[in-house]
PDB file of C-alpha atoms in Angstrom:
ATOM      1  CA  UNK A  53     -41.516 -10.493  -9.039  1.00 73.00           C
ATOM      2  CA  UNK A  54     -38.647  -7.886  -7.769  1.00 91.00           C
ATOM      3  CA  UNK A  55     -35.295  -9.299  -7.144  1.00 97.00           C
ATOM      4  CA  UNK A  56     -34.808  -9.896  -3.502  1.00 98.00           C
ATOM      5  CA  UNK A  57     -32.591  -7.597  -1.182  1.00 98.00           C
ATOM      6  CA  UNK A  58     -29.721  -9.604  -0.063  1.00 98.00           C
ATOM      7  CA  UNK A  59     -27.111  -9.996   2.942  1.00 98.00           C
ATOM      8  CA  UNK A  60     -23.925 -11.758   1.918  1.00 98.00           C
ATOM      9  CA  UNK A  61     -22.520 -13.776   4.749  1.00 98.00           C
ATOM     10  CA  UNK A  62     -18.991 -14.162   4.800  1.00 98.00           C
ATOM     11  CA  UNK A  63     -17.232 -16.867   7.053  1.00 98.00           C
ATOM     12  CA  UNK A  64     -13.358 -16.060   7.980  1.00 97.00           C
ATOM     13  CA  UNK A  65     -10.697 -16.840  10.450  1.00 96.00           C
ATOM     14  CA  UNK A  66      -7.418 -15.015  10.337  1.00 95.00           C
ATOM     15  CA  UNK A  67      -6.594 -15.010   6.683  1.00 94.00           C
ATOM     16  CA  UNK A  68      -6.864 -11.332   5.631  1.00 97.00           C
ATOM     17  CA  UNK A  69      -5.058 -11.492   2.428  1.00 97.00           C
ATOM     18  CA  UNK A  70      -7.682 -14.085   1.161  1.00 98.00           C
ATOM     19  CA  UNK A  71     -10.368 -11.830   2.608  1.00 98.00           C
ATOM     20  CA  UNK A  72      -8.993  -8.739   1.272  1.00 98.00           C
ATOM     21  CA  UNK A  73      -9.423 -10.148  -2.410  1.00 98.00           C
ATOM     22  CA  UNK A  74     -12.876 -11.721  -1.515  1.00 98.00           C
ATOM     23  CA  UNK A  75     -13.758  -7.802  -0.628  1.00 98.00           C
ATOM     24  CA  UNK A  76     -12.411  -6.830  -3.727  1.00 98.00           C
ATOM     25  CA  UNK A  77     -14.814  -9.042  -5.516  1.00 98.00           C
ATOM     26  CA  UNK A  78     -17.495  -7.853  -3.610  1.00 98.00           C
ATOM     27  CA  UNK A  79     -16.783  -4.012  -4.189  1.00 98.00           C
ATOM     28  CA  UNK A  80     -17.356  -4.393  -8.006  1.00 98.00           C
ATOM     29  CA  UNK A  81     -20.737  -6.608  -8.189  1.00 98.00           C
ATOM     30  CA  UNK A  82     -23.179  -6.025 -10.986  1.00 98.00           C
ATOM     31  CA  UNK A  83     -25.924  -6.282  -8.599  1.00 98.00           C
ATOM     32  CA  UNK A  84     -26.269  -3.814  -5.718  1.00 97.00           C
ATOM     33  CA  UNK A  85     -29.096  -4.314  -3.396  1.00 98.00           C
ATOM     34  CA  UNK A  86     -26.907  -6.132  -0.989  1.00 98.00           C
ATOM     35  CA  UNK A  87     -24.991  -5.840   2.118  1.00 98.00           C
ATOM     36  CA  UNK A  88     -22.312  -7.842   3.664  1.00 98.00           C
ATOM     37  CA  UNK A  89     -21.908  -9.451   7.250  1.00 98.00           C
ATOM     38  CA  UNK A  90     -18.179 -10.945   7.677  1.00 98.00           C
ATOM     39  CA  UNK A  91     -18.879 -13.777  10.327  1.00 98.00           C
ATOM     40  CA  UNK A  92     -15.480 -13.873  12.156  1.00 98.00           C
ATOM     41  CA  UNK A  93     -14.813 -17.071  14.075  1.00 97.00           C
ATOM     42  CA  UNK A  94     -12.205 -15.194  16.540  1.00 97.00           C
ATOM     43  CA  UNK A  95      -9.512 -13.583  14.476  1.00 98.00           C
ATOM     44  CA  UNK A  96      -6.811 -11.204  15.822  1.00 97.00           C
ATOM     45  CA  UNK A  97      -7.539  -7.576  15.640  1.00 97.00           C
ATOM     46  CA  UNK A  98      -5.505  -7.611  12.387  1.00 97.00           C
ATOM     47  CA  UNK A  99      -8.897  -8.548  10.310  1.00 98.00           C
ATOM     48  CA  UNK A 100     -10.829  -5.855  12.331  1.00 98.00           C
ATOM     49  CA  UNK A 101      -8.246  -3.233  11.137  1.00 98.00           C
ATOM     50  CA  UNK A 102      -8.372  -4.379   7.488  1.00 98.00           C
ATOM     51  CA  UNK A 103     -12.040  -4.500   7.690  1.00 98.00           C
ATOM     52  CA  UNK A 104     -12.449  -1.057   9.331  1.00 98.00           C
ATOM     53  CA  UNK A 105     -10.108   0.263   6.130  1.00 97.00           C
ATOM     54  CA  UNK A 106     -12.762  -1.451   3.361  1.00 97.00           C
ATOM     55  CA  UNK A 107     -15.547   0.199   5.512  1.00 95.00           C
ATOM     56  CA  UNK A 108     -14.167   3.580   5.098  1.00 93.00           C
ATOM     57  CA  UNK A 109     -14.680   3.584   1.129  1.00 95.00           C
ATOM     58  CA  UNK A 110     -16.922   0.778   0.281  1.00 98.00           C
ATOM     59  CA  UNK A 111     -20.240   0.490  -2.031  1.00 98.00           C
ATOM     60  CA  UNK A 112     -22.285  -1.644   0.427  1.00 98.00           C
ATOM     61  CA  UNK A 113     -22.648  -1.765   4.014  1.00 98.00           C
ATOM     62  CA  UNK A 114     -20.347  -4.093   6.050  1.00 98.00           C
ATOM     63  CA  UNK A 115     -20.860  -5.796   9.385  1.00 98.00           C
ATOM     64  CA  UNK A 116     -17.946  -7.169  11.655  1.00 98.00           C
ATOM     65  CA  UNK A 117     -19.488 -10.009  13.658  1.00 98.00           C
ATOM     66  CA  UNK A 118     -16.792 -11.230  15.646  1.00 98.00           C
ATOM     67  CA  UNK A 119     -16.369 -13.582  18.627  1.00 97.00           C
ATOM     68  CA  UNK A 120     -13.757 -14.798  20.825  1.00 96.00           C
ATOM     69  CA  UNK A 121     -11.338 -17.591  19.593  1.00 96.00           C
ATOM     70  CA  UNK A 122     -12.147 -20.385  21.857  1.00 94.00           C
ATOM     71  CA  UNK A 123     -11.552 -23.250  18.869  1.00 91.00           C
ATOM     72  CA  UNK A 124     -13.717 -23.926  15.935  1.00 91.00           C
ATOM     73  CA  UNK A 125     -17.073 -22.237  16.605  1.00 94.00           C
ATOM     74  CA  UNK A 126     -17.794 -21.470  12.897  1.00 96.00           C
ATOM     75  CA  UNK A 127     -21.575 -22.433  12.886  1.00 97.00           C
ATOM     76  CA  UNK A 128     -22.027 -20.196  16.401  1.00 97.00           C
ATOM     77  CA  UNK A 129     -20.947 -16.925  14.452  1.00 98.00           C
ATOM     78  CA  UNK A 130     -22.826 -18.040  11.574  1.00 98.00           C
ATOM     79  CA  UNK A 131     -25.948 -18.444  13.383  1.00 98.00           C
ATOM     80  CA  UNK A 132     -25.682 -15.097  15.306  1.00 98.00           C
ATOM     81  CA  UNK A 133     -24.988 -13.483  11.601  1.00 98.00           C
ATOM     82  CA  UNK A 134     -28.147 -15.096  10.307  1.00 98.00           C
ATOM     83  CA  UNK A 135     -30.029 -13.492  12.901  1.00 98.00           C
ATOM     84  CA  UNK A 136     -28.253  -9.911  12.560  1.00 98.00           C
ATOM     85  CA  UNK A 137     -29.108 -10.123   8.466  1.00 98.00           C
ATOM     86  CA  UNK A 138     -31.235  -7.281   7.962  1.00 98.00           C
ATOM     87  CA  UNK A 139     -32.511  -8.660   4.606  1.00 98.00           C
ATOM     88  CA  UNK A 140     -35.242 -11.362   3.414  1.00 98.00           C
ATOM     89  CA  UNK A 141     -32.594 -13.475   1.519  1.00 98.00           C
ATOM     90  CA  UNK A 142     -29.234 -14.785   2.465  1.00 98.00           C
ATOM     91  CA  UNK A 143     -26.259 -15.411   0.273  1.00 98.00           C
ATOM     92  CA  UNK A 144     -23.524 -17.715   2.092  1.00 98.00           C
ATOM     93  CA  UNK A 145     -20.193 -17.840   1.399  1.00 98.00           C
ATOM     94  CA  UNK A 146     -16.468 -18.015   2.766  1.00 97.00           C
ATOM     95  CA  UNK A 147     -13.670 -15.666   3.104  1.00 97.00           C
ATOM     96  CA  UNK A 148     -11.590 -17.330   0.472  1.00 97.00           C
ATOM     97  CA  UNK A 149     -13.961 -17.468  -2.730  1.00 98.00           C
ATOM     98  CA  UNK A 150     -13.735 -14.452  -4.800  1.00 98.00           C
ATOM     99  CA  UNK A 151     -17.044 -14.026  -6.577  1.00 98.00           C
ATOM    100  CA  UNK A 152     -17.086 -13.024 -10.076  1.00 98.00           C
ATOM    101  CA  UNK A 153     -19.054  -9.729 -10.662  1.00 98.00           C
ATOM    102  CA  UNK A 154     -22.314 -11.291 -11.543  1.00 98.00           C
ATOM    103  CA  UNK A 155     -22.288 -13.540  -8.282  1.00 98.00           C
ATOM    104  CA  UNK A 156     -24.645 -11.836  -6.129  1.00 98.00           C
ATOM    105  CA  UNK A 157     -26.868 -11.068  -9.322  1.00 98.00           C
ATOM    106  CA  UNK A 158     -27.017 -14.484 -10.407  1.00 98.00           C
ATOM    107  CA  UNK A 159     -28.390 -15.513  -6.708  1.00 98.00           C
ATOM    108  CA  UNK A 160     -30.792 -12.559  -6.940  1.00 98.00           C
ATOM    109  CA  UNK A 161     -32.338 -14.093 -10.219  1.00 98.00           C
ATOM    110  CA  UNK A 162     -32.618 -17.451  -9.302  1.00 98.00           C
ATOM    111  CA  UNK A 163     -34.001 -16.894  -5.737  1.00 98.00           C
ATOM    112  CA  UNK A 164     -37.468 -18.517  -5.451  1.00 98.00           C
ATOM    113  CA  UNK A 165     -39.961 -19.105  -2.712  1.00 98.00           C
ATOM    114  CA  UNK A 166     -39.593 -22.670  -1.167  1.00 98.00           C
ATOM    115  CA  UNK A 167     -36.018 -23.327  -2.547  1.00 98.00           C
ATOM    116  CA  UNK A 168     -32.596 -22.816  -1.794  1.00 98.00           C
ATOM    117  CA  UNK A 169     -29.713 -22.491  -4.364  1.00 98.00           C
ATOM    118  CA  UNK A 170     -26.835 -24.637  -4.505  1.00 98.00           C
ATOM    119  CA  UNK A 171     -23.733 -23.376  -6.215  1.00 96.00           C
ATOM    120  CA  UNK A 172     -20.054 -24.577  -6.621  1.00 89.00           C
ATOM    121  CA  UNK A 173     -16.309 -23.149  -7.183  1.00 93.00           C
ATOM    122  CA  UNK A 174     -13.034 -23.291  -9.030  1.00 96.00           C
ATOM    123  CA  UNK A 175     -10.454 -24.510  -6.800  1.00 95.00           C
ATOM    124  CA  UNK A 176      -7.164 -23.060  -7.584  1.00 96.00           C
ATOM    125  CA  UNK A 177      -3.569 -23.777  -6.691  1.00 94.00           C
ATOM    126  CA  UNK A 178      -1.388 -22.081  -4.293  1.00 94.00           C
ATOM    127  CA  UNK A 179       0.355 -20.139  -7.276  1.00 94.00           C
ATOM    128  CA  UNK A 180      -2.661 -18.833  -8.857  1.00 95.00           C
ATOM    129  CA  UNK A 181      -4.114 -17.935  -5.287  1.00 96.00           C
ATOM    130  CA  UNK A 182      -1.369 -15.696  -4.603  1.00 96.00           C
ATOM    131  CA  UNK A 183      -0.881 -14.294  -8.266  1.00 97.00           C
ATOM    132  CA  UNK A 184      -4.150 -12.741  -8.131  1.00 98.00           C
ATOM    133  CA  UNK A 185      -3.964  -9.099  -7.261  1.00 98.00           C
ATOM    134  CA  UNK A 186      -6.683  -6.217  -6.516  1.00 98.00           C
ATOM    135  CA  UNK A 187      -6.517  -5.049 -10.173  1.00 98.00           C
ATOM    136  CA  UNK A 188      -6.966  -8.603 -11.590  1.00 98.00           C
ATOM    137  CA  UNK A 189     -10.088  -8.767  -9.514  1.00 98.00           C
ATOM    138  CA  UNK A 190     -11.568  -5.486 -10.542  1.00 97.00           C
ATOM    139  CA  UNK A 191     -10.565  -5.892 -14.126  1.00 97.00           C
ATOM    140  CA  UNK A 192     -12.163  -9.505 -13.898  1.00 97.00           C
ATOM    141  CA  UNK A 193      -8.639 -10.737 -15.439  1.00 97.00           C
ATOM    142  CA  UNK A 194      -9.150 -13.588 -12.743  1.00 97.00           C
ATOM    143  CA  UNK A 195     -11.930 -15.174 -14.483  1.00 97.00           C
ATOM    144  CA  UNK A 196     -10.451 -15.225 -17.964  1.00 97.00           C
ATOM    145  CA  UNK A 197      -9.433 -18.704 -18.716  1.00 97.00           C
ATOM    146  CA  UNK A 198      -6.563 -17.227 -20.959  1.00 97.00           C
ATOM    147  CA  UNK A 199      -5.414 -15.265 -18.485  1.00 97.00           C
ATOM    148  CA  UNK A 200      -5.375 -17.721 -15.577  1.00 96.00           C
ATOM    149  CA  UNK A 201      -3.531 -20.356 -17.731  1.00 96.00           C
ATOM    150  CA  UNK A 202      -0.925 -17.953 -18.640  1.00 96.00           C
ATOM    151  CA  UNK A 203      -0.604 -17.844 -15.213  1.00 95.00           C
ATOM    152  CA  UNK A 204      -0.409 -21.115 -13.958  1.00 92.00           C
ATOM    153  CA  UNK A 205      -2.315 -24.627 -13.797  1.00 93.00           C
ATOM    154  CA  UNK A 206      -6.033 -24.587 -14.603  1.00 94.00           C
ATOM    155  CA  UNK A 207      -7.931 -27.993 -14.640  1.00 93.00           C
ATOM    156  CA  UNK A 208     -10.437 -29.053 -17.464  1.00 94.00           C
ATOM    157  CA  UNK A 209     -13.497 -28.849 -14.847  1.00 93.00           C
ATOM    158  CA  UNK A 210     -12.627 -25.119 -13.932  1.00 95.00           C
ATOM    159  CA  UNK A 211     -11.969 -24.430 -17.828  1.00 96.00           C
ATOM    160  CA  UNK A 212     -15.396 -25.376 -18.139  1.00 95.00           C
ATOM    161  CA  UNK A 213     -16.967 -23.766 -15.485  1.00 96.00           C
ATOM    162  CA  UNK A 214     -15.393 -20.326 -16.082  1.00 96.00           C
ATOM    163  CA  UNK A 215     -16.145 -20.946 -19.906  1.00 95.00           C
ATOM    164  CA  UNK A 216     -19.696 -21.399 -20.198  1.00 95.00           C
ATOM    165  CA  UNK A 217     -22.345 -18.946 -20.111  1.00 88.00           C
ATOM    166  CA  UNK A 218     -26.489 -18.433 -20.630  1.00 89.00           C
ATOM    167  CA  UNK A 219     -28.311 -21.517 -21.976  1.00 92.00           C
ATOM    168  CA  UNK A 220     -25.064 -23.827 -22.015  1.00 94.00           C
ATOM    169  CA  UNK A 221     -24.314 -22.980 -18.324  1.00 95.00           C
ATOM    170  CA  UNK A 222     -28.149 -24.020 -17.586  1.00 94.00           C
ATOM    171  CA  UNK A 223     -27.983 -27.131 -19.870  1.00 94.00           C
ATOM    172  CA  UNK A 224     -25.072 -28.397 -17.642  1.00 95.00           C
ATOM    173  CA  UNK A 225     -26.801 -27.262 -14.169  1.00 94.00           C
ATOM    174  CA  UNK A 226     -29.698 -29.743 -15.576  1.00 93.00           C
ATOM    175  CA  UNK A 227     -27.208 -32.277 -16.742  1.00 91.00           C
ATOM    176  CA  UNK A 228     -24.456 -32.388 -13.881  1.00 91.00           C
ATOM    177  CA  UNK A 229     -24.606 -35.749 -11.893  1.00 85.00           C
ATOM    178  CA  UNK A 230     -23.545 -33.669  -8.635  1.00 85.00           C
ATOM    179  CA  UNK A 231     -26.422 -33.220  -6.142  1.00 86.00           C
ATOM    180  CA  UNK A 232     -27.736 -29.569  -5.490  1.00 91.00           C
ATOM    181  CA  UNK A 233     -26.616 -29.915  -1.671  1.00 95.00           C
ATOM    182  CA  UNK A 234     -26.236 -26.329   0.527  1.00 97.00           C
ATOM    183  CA  UNK A 235     -22.350 -25.822   0.399  1.00 94.00           C
ATOM    184  CA  UNK A 236     -21.182 -22.764   2.351  1.00 92.00           C
ATOM    185  CA  UNK A 237     -18.976 -21.439   0.094  1.00 95.00           C
ATOM    186  CA  UNK A 238     -22.066 -20.636  -2.662  1.00 98.00           C
ATOM    187  CA  UNK A 239     -25.698 -21.279  -1.065  1.00 98.00           C
ATOM    188  CA  UNK A 240     -27.964 -19.275  -0.646  1.00 98.00           C
ATOM    189  CA  UNK A 241     -31.506 -19.309   0.987  1.00 98.00           C
ATOM    190  CA  UNK A 242     -34.725 -17.349   2.458  1.00 98.00           C
ATOM    191  CA  UNK A 243     -33.886 -16.034   6.099  1.00 98.00           C
ATOM    192  CA  UNK A 244     -37.405 -17.247   7.189  1.00 98.00           C
ATOM    193  CA  UNK A 245     -36.601 -20.898   6.027  1.00 98.00           C
ATOM    194  CA  UNK A 246     -33.243 -21.130   7.973  1.00 98.00           C
ATOM    195  CA  UNK A 247     -34.975 -19.754  10.943  1.00 98.00           C
ATOM    196  CA  UNK A 248     -37.539 -22.178  10.914  1.00 98.00           C
ATOM    197  CA  UNK A 249     -34.840 -25.003  10.837  1.00 98.00           C
ATOM    198  CA  UNK A 250     -33.153 -23.205  13.549  1.00 98.00           C
ATOM    199  CA  UNK A 251     -30.096 -22.448  11.915  1.00 98.00           C
ATOM    200  CA  UNK A 252     -26.673 -24.496  12.222  1.00 98.00           C
ATOM    201  CA  UNK A 253     -26.147 -27.167  14.514  1.00 97.00           C
ATOM    202  CA  UNK A 254     -23.474 -25.690  16.608  1.00 96.00           C
ATOM    203  CA  UNK A 255     -22.270 -29.057  17.542  1.00 94.00           C
ATOM    204  CA  UNK A 256     -20.803 -29.480  14.478  1.00 91.00           C
ATOM    205  CA  UNK A 257     -17.641 -28.681  13.417  1.00 86.00           C
ATOM    206  CA  UNK A 258     -15.365 -28.878   9.871  1.00 82.00           C
ATOM    207  CA  UNK A 259     -16.799 -31.654   7.550  1.00 81.00           C
ATOM    208  CA  UNK A 260     -20.340 -31.068   6.818  1.00 86.00           C
ATOM    209  CA  UNK A 261     -22.095 -28.789   8.863  1.00 92.00           C
ATOM    210  CA  UNK A 262     -23.686 -27.009   5.750  1.00 95.00           C
ATOM    211  CA  UNK A 263     -24.650 -30.220   4.242  1.00 96.00           C
ATOM    212  CA  UNK A 264     -26.723 -31.161   7.497  1.00 97.00           C
ATOM    213  CA  UNK A 265     -28.492 -27.710   7.431  1.00 98.00           C
ATOM    214  CA  UNK A 266     -29.426 -28.218   3.805  1.00 98.00           C
ATOM    215  CA  UNK A 267     -30.744 -31.663   4.658  1.00 97.00           C
ATOM    216  CA  UNK A 268     -32.839 -30.370   7.379  1.00 98.00           C
ATOM    217  CA  UNK A 269     -34.170 -27.550   4.981  1.00 98.00           C
ATOM    218  CA  UNK A 270     -35.135 -30.547   2.589  1.00 98.00           C
ATOM    219  CA  UNK A 271     -36.606 -32.103   5.315  1.00 98.00           C
ATOM    220  CA  UNK A 272     -38.679 -29.050   5.861  1.00 98.00           C
ATOM    221  CA  UNK A 273     -40.094 -29.138   2.366  1.00 98.00           C
ATOM    222  CA  UNK A 274     -37.708 -26.535   0.910  1.00 98.00           C
ATOM    223  CA  UNK A 275     -36.642 -27.714  -2.451  1.00 98.00           C
ATOM    224  CA  UNK A 276     -33.141 -27.445  -4.007  1.00 97.00           C
ATOM    225  CA  UNK A 277     -32.027 -25.629  -7.399  1.00 97.00           C
ATOM    226  CA  UNK A 278     -28.509 -25.953  -8.973  1.00 97.00           C
ATOM    227  CA  UNK A 279     -26.566 -23.272 -10.148  1.00 97.00           C
ATOM    228  CA  UNK A 280     -23.066 -24.521 -10.099  1.00 96.00           C
ATOM    229  CA  UNK A 281     -21.979 -23.207 -13.632  1.00 97.00           C
ATOM    230  CA  UNK A 282     -23.925 -19.987 -13.325  1.00 97.00           C
ATOM    231  CA  UNK A 283     -22.815 -18.683  -9.821  1.00 97.00           C
ATOM    232  CA  UNK A 284     -18.884 -18.573 -10.352  1.00 97.00           C
ATOM    233  CA  UNK A 285     -16.303 -17.880  -7.830  1.00 98.00           C
ATOM    234  CA  UNK A 286     -12.455 -18.750  -7.214  1.00 98.00           C
ATOM    235  CA  UNK A 287     -11.726 -20.941  -4.115  1.00 97.00           C
ATOM    236  CA  UNK A 288      -8.268 -19.844  -2.918  1.00 97.00           C
ATOM    237  CA  UNK A 289      -5.883 -22.559  -1.750  1.00 92.00           C
ATOM    238  CA  UNK A 290      -5.250 -23.132   1.885  1.00 78.00           C
ATOM    239  CA  UNK A 291      -4.509 -25.539   4.562  1.00 70.00           C
ATOM    240  CA  UNK A 292      -6.974 -27.203   6.764  1.00 63.00           C
ATOM    241  CA  UNK A 293      -5.395 -27.734  10.251  1.00 60.00           C
ATOM    242  CA  UNK A 294      -8.767 -27.817  11.860  1.00 61.00           C
ATOM    243  CA  UNK A 295     -10.151 -31.183   9.880  1.00 68.00           C
ATOM    244  CA  UNK A 296      -9.752 -34.001  12.064  1.00 82.00           C
ATOM    245  CA  UNK A 297     -11.309 -37.715  11.859  1.00 85.00           C
ATOM    246  CA  UNK A 298     -13.158 -37.182  15.266  1.00 85.00           C
ATOM    247  CA  UNK A 299     -14.990 -34.372  13.793  1.00 84.00           C
ATOM    248  CA  UNK A 300     -15.773 -35.906  10.557  1.00 87.00           C
ATOM    249  CA  UNK A 301     -17.338 -39.224  12.675  1.00 89.00           C
ATOM    250  CA  UNK A 302     -19.311 -36.882  14.908  1.00 91.00           C
ATOM    251  CA  UNK A 303     -20.744 -34.843  11.867  1.00 92.00           C
ATOM    252  CA  UNK A 304     -21.613 -37.924  10.022  1.00 92.00           C
ATOM    253  CA  UNK A 305     -23.483 -39.513  12.879  1.00 94.00           C
ATOM    254  CA  UNK A 306     -25.541 -35.955  13.263  1.00 95.00           C
ATOM    255  CA  UNK A 307     -26.362 -36.355   9.737  1.00 96.00           C
ATOM    256  CA  UNK A 308     -27.325 -39.932   9.861  1.00 94.00           C
ATOM    257  CA  UNK A 309     -29.873 -39.019  12.769  1.00 96.00           C
ATOM    258  CA  UNK A 310     -31.051 -36.130  10.554  1.00 97.00           C
ATOM    259  CA  UNK A 311     -31.817 -38.406   7.866  1.00 96.00           C
ATOM    260  CA  UNK A 312     -33.105 -41.456   9.410  1.00 97.00           C
ATOM    261  CA  UNK A 313     -35.806 -39.308  11.810  1.00 97.00           C
ATOM    262  CA  UNK A 314     -36.270 -36.651   9.185  1.00 97.00           C
ATOM    263  CA  UNK A 315     -35.381 -34.075  11.607  1.00 97.00           C
ATOM    264  CA  UNK A 316     -36.055 -30.433  10.748  1.00 98.00           C
ATOM    265  CA  UNK A 317     -35.144 -28.742  13.652  1.00 97.00           C
ATOM    266  CA  UNK A 318     -31.804 -28.715  15.794  1.00 97.00           C
ATOM    267  CA  UNK A 319     -31.798 -28.093  19.586  1.00 96.00           C
ATOM    268  CA  UNK A 320     -28.205 -27.258  19.158  1.00 96.00           C
ATOM    269  CA  UNK A 321     -28.912 -23.783  16.830  1.00 97.00           C
ATOM    270  CA  UNK A 322     -30.172 -20.377  17.282  1.00 98.00           C
ATOM    271  CA  UNK A 323     -32.515 -20.834  19.929  1.00 96.00           C
ATOM    272  CA  UNK A 324     -31.191 -23.141  22.671  1.00 89.00           C
ATOM    273  CA  UNK A 325     -33.212 -25.981  24.621  1.00 78.00           C
ATOM    274  CA  UNK A 326     -33.009 -24.772  28.595  1.00 61.00           C
TER     275      UNK A 326
END
């Protein structure tokens, strides 16, 4: 079976220094049959200007999907990006996650009808996040354990993820006790499967809206496949000022209802109930 053409959807909001590093990562991918949609939840014009600079000389097509800043509406712009995607397969990530050069290729190779893919990330501290330069990304130094440890602290879990390859990575993906959930920083699915459940629930704010989408995919008979040790990205550090207990509690209540009632469809997604 031919590998799918992929649309990479990158969620962002007013963090151009991190997004710039992410775009350098996607400029040197081993797999070329993809394009990029940047799902922008209302950033200022600085983000557009930076994206336009990249567009002028970038190896794949970039679309900037933007809406006005009216507070946290990330799920709405993600739904718009899903509809906009021209390819059959969609890889979701964040504007603070630098992909290893084989990141898109790994998702393409493991894509399978009836499944979504669940990856993870290697979270860096602020010092390492700031240290990584364009050159470090393009030469892939920032994915080298020795290089990272020479620049700062790297935990044992991240050391393991960045060190394993091939058979051992496959073994650890089977062995890991971590569930294969839908994680917006590193997950992929067929566009048709996402449309079939009406995309993201736009009522949800920070704290599990991606998990909830995955739970509805599973309720709709889509299986999961773990690739957390195969599909590697570096998560750059940042504050989470948009995290509130109210949003966490509301999201948990929505997810509990999805689980209890085996819901496959949200009335608050791509198509709205009149």
